[in-house]
Coordinates of C-alpha atoms in Angstrom, one line a residue:
M1 CA 25.1 -15.2 -7.5
T2 CA 23.8 -12.1 -5.8
P3 CA 20.2 -11.5 -7.0
T4 CA 19.4 -8.2 -8.7
V5 CA 15.8 -8.2 -7.5
S6 CA 14.2 -9.5 -4.3
V7 CA 10.5 -10.1 -4.5
L8 CA 8.7 -9.9 -1.2
I9 CA 5.2 -11.3 -0.7
P10 CA 3.7 -10.6 2.8
T11 CA 0.6 -12.7 3.4
H12 CA -1.9 -13.4 6.2
N13 CA -4.4 -16.2 5.8
P14 CA -4.3 -15.9 2.1
D15 CA -6.9 -17.0 -0.4
A16 CA -5.3 -20.1 -2.0
G17 CA -6.6 -19.3 -5.5
R18 CA -5.4 -15.7 -5.6
L19 CA -2.0 -16.6 -4.1
A20 CA -1.6 -19.3 -6.8
R21 CA -2.3 -16.6 -9.4
T22 CA 0.3 -14.3 -7.9
L23 CA 2.9 -17.1 -7.9
A24 CA 2.0 -18.0 -11.5
G25 CA 2.6 -14.4 -12.5
L26 CA 6.0 -14.5 -10.9
R27 CA 6.8 -17.8 -12.6
A28 CA 6.2 -16.3 -15.9
Q29 CA 8.7 -13.4 -15.4
T30 CA 11.1 -12.8 -18.3
L31 CA 13.9 -11.8 -15.9
P32 CA 16.0 -15.0 -15.6
L33 CA 15.5 -16.8 -12.3
E34 CA 19.1 -16.5 -11.3
R35 CA 18.7 -12.7 -11.2
W36 CA 15.9 -12.6 -8.7
E37 CA 14.9 -14.2 -5.4
L38 CA 11.5 -14.9 -3.9
I39 CA 10.7 -14.4 -0.2
L40 CA 7.2 -15.1 1.1
V41 CA 6.5 -13.8 4.6
D42 CA 3.8 -15.6 6.5
N43 CA 2.5 -12.9 8.8
G44 CA 0.9 -14.9 11.6
S45 CA -1.5 -17.0 9.5
T46 CA -3.8 -19.3 11.4
A47 CA -2.4 -22.2 9.4
P48 CA 1.2 -22.0 8.2
V49 CA 1.4 -20.9 4.6
A50 CA 3.6 -23.3 2.5
P51 CA 3.0 -23.0 -1.2
A52 CA 5.0 -25.1 -3.7
L53 CA 8.1 -23.0 -4.6
S54 CA 10.4 -25.7 -5.8
W55 CA 10.3 -24.1 -9.3
H56 CA 12.5 -21.3 -8.0
P57 CA 16.0 -22.0 -6.9
S58 CA 16.1 -19.0 -4.5
A59 CA 12.8 -19.1 -2.8
K60 CA 12.1 -19.2 0.9
V61 CA 9.3 -18.8 3.4
L62 CA 9.7 -16.7 6.5
R63 CA 7.4 -16.5 9.6
E64 CA 6.8 -13.1 11.1
P65 CA 4.5 -13.5 14.2
R66 CA 3.9 -9.8 14.8
L67 CA 0.7 -8.9 12.9
G68 CA 1.0 -6.0 10.6
L69 CA 2.0 -5.5 6.9
T70 CA 4.9 -3.2 8.0
F71 CA 6.4 -5.9 10.3
A72 CA 6.1 -8.4 7.4
R73 CA 7.8 -6.1 4.9
R74 CA 10.6 -5.3 7.3
A75 CA 11.2 -9.0 8.0
G76 CA 11.3 -9.8 4.3
A77 CA 13.6 -6.9 3.5
A78 CA 16.0 -7.9 6.3
A79 CA 16.4 -11.3 4.7
A80 CA 16.7 -10.0 1.2
G81 CA 19.9 -9.8 -0.8
G82 CA 18.9 -8.0 -4.0
A83 CA 19.8 -4.5 -5.1
F84 CA 16.1 -3.8 -5.5
L85 CA 13.0 -4.8 -3.6
V86 CA 9.6 -5.4 -5.1
F87 CA 6.6 -5.7 -2.8
V88 CA 4.0 -8.0 -4.3
D89 CA 0.6 -8.4 -2.5
D90 CA -0.9 -11.9 -2.4
D91 CA -3.6 -10.7 -4.8
N92 CA -1.3 -9.0 -7.4
V93 CA -0.4 -10.7 -10.7
L94 CA 2.7 -9.0 -12.2
A95 CA 3.0 -8.6 -16.0
P96 CA 5.7 -10.9 -17.3
N97 CA 8.2 -8.1 -17.9
Y98 CA 7.6 -6.4 -14.5
L99 CA 10.8 -7.4 -12.8
A100 CA 12.9 -6.8 -15.9
Q101 CA 11.4 -3.3 -16.2
V102 CA 12.2 -2.6 -12.6
A103 CA 15.9 -3.5 -13.0
D104 CA 16.1 -1.4 -16.2
A105 CA 14.4 1.6 -14.6
F106 CA 16.7 1.8 -11.6
A107 CA 19.7 1.2 -13.8
R108 CA 18.7 4.2 -15.9
R109 CA 18.0 6.5 -13.0
P110 CA 20.6 6.3 -10.2
R111 CA 18.8 8.8 -8.0
L112 CA 15.4 6.9 -8.2
G113 CA 14.5 5.4 -4.8
A114 CA 11.0 4.2 -5.3
L115 CA 8.9 3.3 -8.3
G116 CA 5.4 2.1 -9.1
G117 CA 3.1 1.6 -12.1
R118 CA -0.4 0.7 -13.2
S119 CA -2.6 -1.4 -11.0
V120 CA -5.5 -2.7 -13.1
P121 CA -8.4 -4.4 -11.5
E122 CA -9.8 -7.8 -12.3
W123 CA -13.2 -7.7 -10.8
A124 CA -14.7 -11.0 -9.6
V125 CA -18.1 -9.5 -10.2
E126 CA -19.0 -6.3 -12.1
P127 CA -19.0 -3.5 -9.5
A128 CA -21.9 -1.2 -9.0
P129 CA -21.2 2.2 -10.7
W130 CA -20.8 4.0 -7.3
V131 CA -17.9 1.7 -6.4
R132 CA -15.6 3.2 -9.0
E133 CA -15.4 6.4 -6.9
F134 CA -13.4 4.4 -4.4
A135 CA -11.0 2.7 -6.9
G136 CA -8.1 4.5 -5.4
A137 CA -8.9 3.1 -1.9
L138 CA -8.9 -0.3 -3.5
A139 CA -5.3 0.3 -4.8
V140 CA -6.5 0.6 -8.4
R141 CA -4.9 3.3 -10.4
D142 CA -3.5 4.3 -13.8
L143 CA -1.7 7.6 -14.1
G144 CA -1.5 7.5 -17.9
D145 CA 1.1 6.7 -20.6
A146 CA 3.9 9.0 -19.6
E147 CA 6.6 8.4 -17.0
R148 CA 6.4 10.7 -14.0
I149 CA 9.2 11.4 -11.6
A150 CA 9.1 13.6 -8.5
D151 CA 12.3 15.2 -7.4
P152 CA 12.7 16.1 -3.7
G153 CA 14.5 19.3 -4.7
A154 CA 11.4 20.5 -6.5
E155 CA 8.5 19.3 -4.4
T156 CA 7.8 19.5 -0.7
G157 CA 4.4 17.8 -0.3
Y158 CA 3.3 14.2 -0.9
P159 CA 4.3 13.4 -4.5
A160 CA 1.2 12.7 -6.7
C161 CA 3.1 10.1 -8.7
A162 CA 4.4 8.3 -5.6
P163 CA 4.0 4.5 -5.8
I164 CA 1.3 2.6 -3.9
G165 CA 2.2 -0.5 -1.9
A166 CA 0.9 -2.9 -4.6
G167 CA 4.0 -3.6 -6.8
M168 CA 6.1 -0.9 -5.1
A169 CA 9.8 -1.2 -6.2
L170 CA 12.5 0.2 -4.0
R171 CA 16.3 0.6 -4.4
T172 CA 17.7 -1.2 -1.4
E173 CA 19.8 1.9 -0.3
A174 CA 16.6 3.9 -0.2
W175 CA 14.8 1.2 1.8
A176 CA 17.8 1.3 4.2
D177 CA 17.2 5.0 4.8
Y178 CA 13.5 4.2 5.6
A179 CA 14.5 1.3 7.8
R180 CA 17.0 3.3 9.8
A181 CA 14.6 6.2 10.4
G182 CA 11.7 3.9 11.2
A183 CA 13.6 1.2 13.1
S184 CA 11.7 1.6 16.3
D185 CA 8.3 -0.1 16.6
R186 CA 7.2 2.8 18.7
G187 CA 4.8 4.9 16.5
A188 CA 5.2 2.6 13.6
I189 CA 2.5 2.6 11.0
T190 CA 1.5 -1.0 11.1
D191 CA -0.7 -0.9 7.9
R192 CA -3.0 -3.9 7.4
S193 CA -3.0 -6.0 10.6
G194 CA -5.2 -9.1 10.8
T195 CA -8.7 -8.0 10.0
S196 CA -7.9 -4.3 10.5
L197 CA -8.1 -2.2 7.4
A198 CA -5.6 0.4 8.6
S199 CA -3.4 1.7 5.9
G200 CA -0.6 4.1 5.2
G201 CA 2.5 1.9 5.5
D202 CA 3.3 2.6 1.8
C203 CA 2.9 6.3 2.2
D204 CA 5.2 6.3 5.2
I205 CA 7.9 4.5 3.2
V206 CA 7.5 7.1 0.3
L207 CA 7.8 10.1 2.7
H208 CA 10.9 8.6 4.4
V209 CA 12.5 7.9 1.0
F210 CA 11.6 11.2 -0.6
R211 CA 12.8 13.2 2.4
A212 CA 16.1 11.3 2.4
G213 CA 16.7 12.8 -1.0
W214 CA 15.6 10.1 -3.4
Q215 CA 13.3 10.5 -6.4
V216 CA 10.1 8.6 -6.5
G217 CA 8.0 8.0 -9.6
Y218 CA 5.5 6.2 -11.8
S219 CA 6.3 4.1 -14.9
P220 CA 3.6 3.0 -17.2
E221 CA 5.8 0.1 -18.2
L222 CA 5.1 -1.4 -14.8
C223 CA 1.7 -3.1 -14.8
L224 CA 0.0 -5.6 -12.5
T225 CA -3.4 -7.1 -12.3
H226 CA -5.1 -6.6 -8.9
L227 CA -7.5 -9.5 -8.2
M228 CA -10.6 -8.0 -6.6
P229 CA -13.0 -10.4 -4.8
A230 CA -16.7 -9.5 -4.6
A231 CA -16.4 -9.1 -0.8
R232 CA -14.4 -5.9 -1.3
L233 CA -17.1 -4.2 -3.4
T234 CA -19.8 -4.0 -0.7
R235 CA -20.9 -0.8 1.1
E236 CA -19.8 -2.3 4.4
Y237 CA -16.3 -3.2 3.3
L238 CA -15.6 0.0 1.5
A239 CA -16.9 2.0 4.5
R240 CA -14.5 0.2 6.8
L241 CA -11.7 0.7 4.3
N242 CA -12.3 4.4 3.8
H243 CA -12.5 4.9 7.6
G244 CA -9.2 3.1 8.1
I245 CA -7.4 4.9 5.3
A246 CA -8.6 8.4 6.4
K247 CA -7.6 7.7 10.1
S248 CA -4.1 6.3 9.1
W249 CA -3.5 9.2 6.6
V250 CA -3.7 11.7 9.4
Q251 CA -1.2 9.6 11.5
V252 CA 1.2 9.2 8.6
L253 CA 1.3 12.9 7.7
D254 CA 1.8 13.8 11.4
R255 CA 4.6 11.4 11.7
H256 CA 6.4 13.5 9.1
G257 CA 5.5 16.9 10.6
L258 CA 2.7 17.5 8.2
R259 CA -0.6 18.6 9.9
P260 CA -3.1 19.9 7.3
W261 CA -6.0 19.5 9.7
P262 CA -5.8 20.8 13.3
R263 CA -6.1 18.4 16.3
V264 CA -9.6 18.1 17.8
A265 CA -10.6 17.3 21.3
R266 CA -11.8 13.6 21.8
W267 CA -15.0 14.7 23.4
T268 CA -16.0 16.5 20.2
V269 CA -15.7 13.5 17.9
P270 CA -19.2 12.1 18.4
L271 CA -20.7 15.5 17.7
R272 CA -18.5 16.0 14.6
K273 CA -19.6 12.6 13.3
W274 CA -23.2 13.5 13.7
R275 CA -22.9 16.8 12.0
A276 CA -20.9 15.1 9.2
Y277 CA -23.7 12.4 8.9
L278 CA -26.1 15.3 8.1
R279 CA -23.7 17.1 5.8
Y280 CA -22.8 14.0 3.8
R281 CA -26.5 13.0 3.7
S282 CA -25.1 9.5 4.3
W283 CA -28.6 7.9 4.3
T284 CA -29.0 8.7 0.6
G285 CA -26.9 6.0 -0.8
P286 CA -23.8 3.7 -0.4
A287 CA -21.3 6.3 -1.8
A288 CA -22.5 9.0 0.6
Y289 CA -22.3 6.5 3.5
V290 CA -18.7 5.5 2.5
R291 CA -17.7 9.2 2.3
W292 CA -19.2 9.8 5.7
R293 CA -17.3 6.9 7.2
G294 CA -14.1 8.4 5.8
A295 CA -14.9 11.7 7.5
C296 CA -15.4 9.8 10.8
G297 CA -12.0 8.2 10.4
Q298 CA -10.3 11.5 9.9
F299 CA -12.0 12.9 13.0
E300 CA -10.7 9.9 15.0
G301 CA -7.2 10.4 13.6
R302 CA -7.2 14.1 14.5
A303 CA -8.3 13.3 18.0
L304 CA -5.2 11.1 18.5
L305 CA -2.8 13.8 17.5
G306 CA -0.5 15.0 20.2
A307 CA -0.2 18.7 21.2
P308 CA 1.6 20.8 18.6

């Protein structure tokens, strides 16, 4: 039987405990097993990832040696047979009705190309108050109790209700539009790659899908738990993350002809960083430091832009 939903789990050197929670969440899905398949993509892990998947009749493990979340997603999607794809990170625990809700939402809305929902954190330790300012960077979000749909005929910028990568669901036809447009590795947004905290692969997908004429949206019925280890709540980690996101965001927008910030000369970047260091008063606390590192990432991204 052709599956309705293909679940893709890209992973690189995963934490065994968090991956086990992710798989347990999938095992608890209310959508019957014969209606969905499970594809785990081992993205160049040091030791091959081989979790016990015998509980699922249509589960497989693929190896993608090219490091990068985008490469792993593409490899998984190329092997998928479902009408809809669901990207599940190896620290996401889907609510039991998640896959059933995805199938229902796409059935109700034939023009819907990409959909996401709530991403609720489960903190390993209570975060310091300042950390919550950067919840969005940690892929934590809740847009409320109402469904929100962005129509490409009515909006031209980046849709505020666009799905994030964690739990993103895509109609396979919409993914095909992205895959054709971004088939070349040249200029590809690799997203997370090894220890790099580059980002933007999900935003690149959204922009391709949206501009191909598909709706994108948010459904409060889709909910996942995002497992958040203590190591991601430090000043150092969040500074690296904010830097990577800001730099990648400039590249993603430029890839789609959007350039809200002008290109800057590379030789000016150190001076700009120093001025920003003073403007952000980055020595006054961890939040100020993380904001400043984001500004540094944006300067570096703008310096990489080609001539207009």
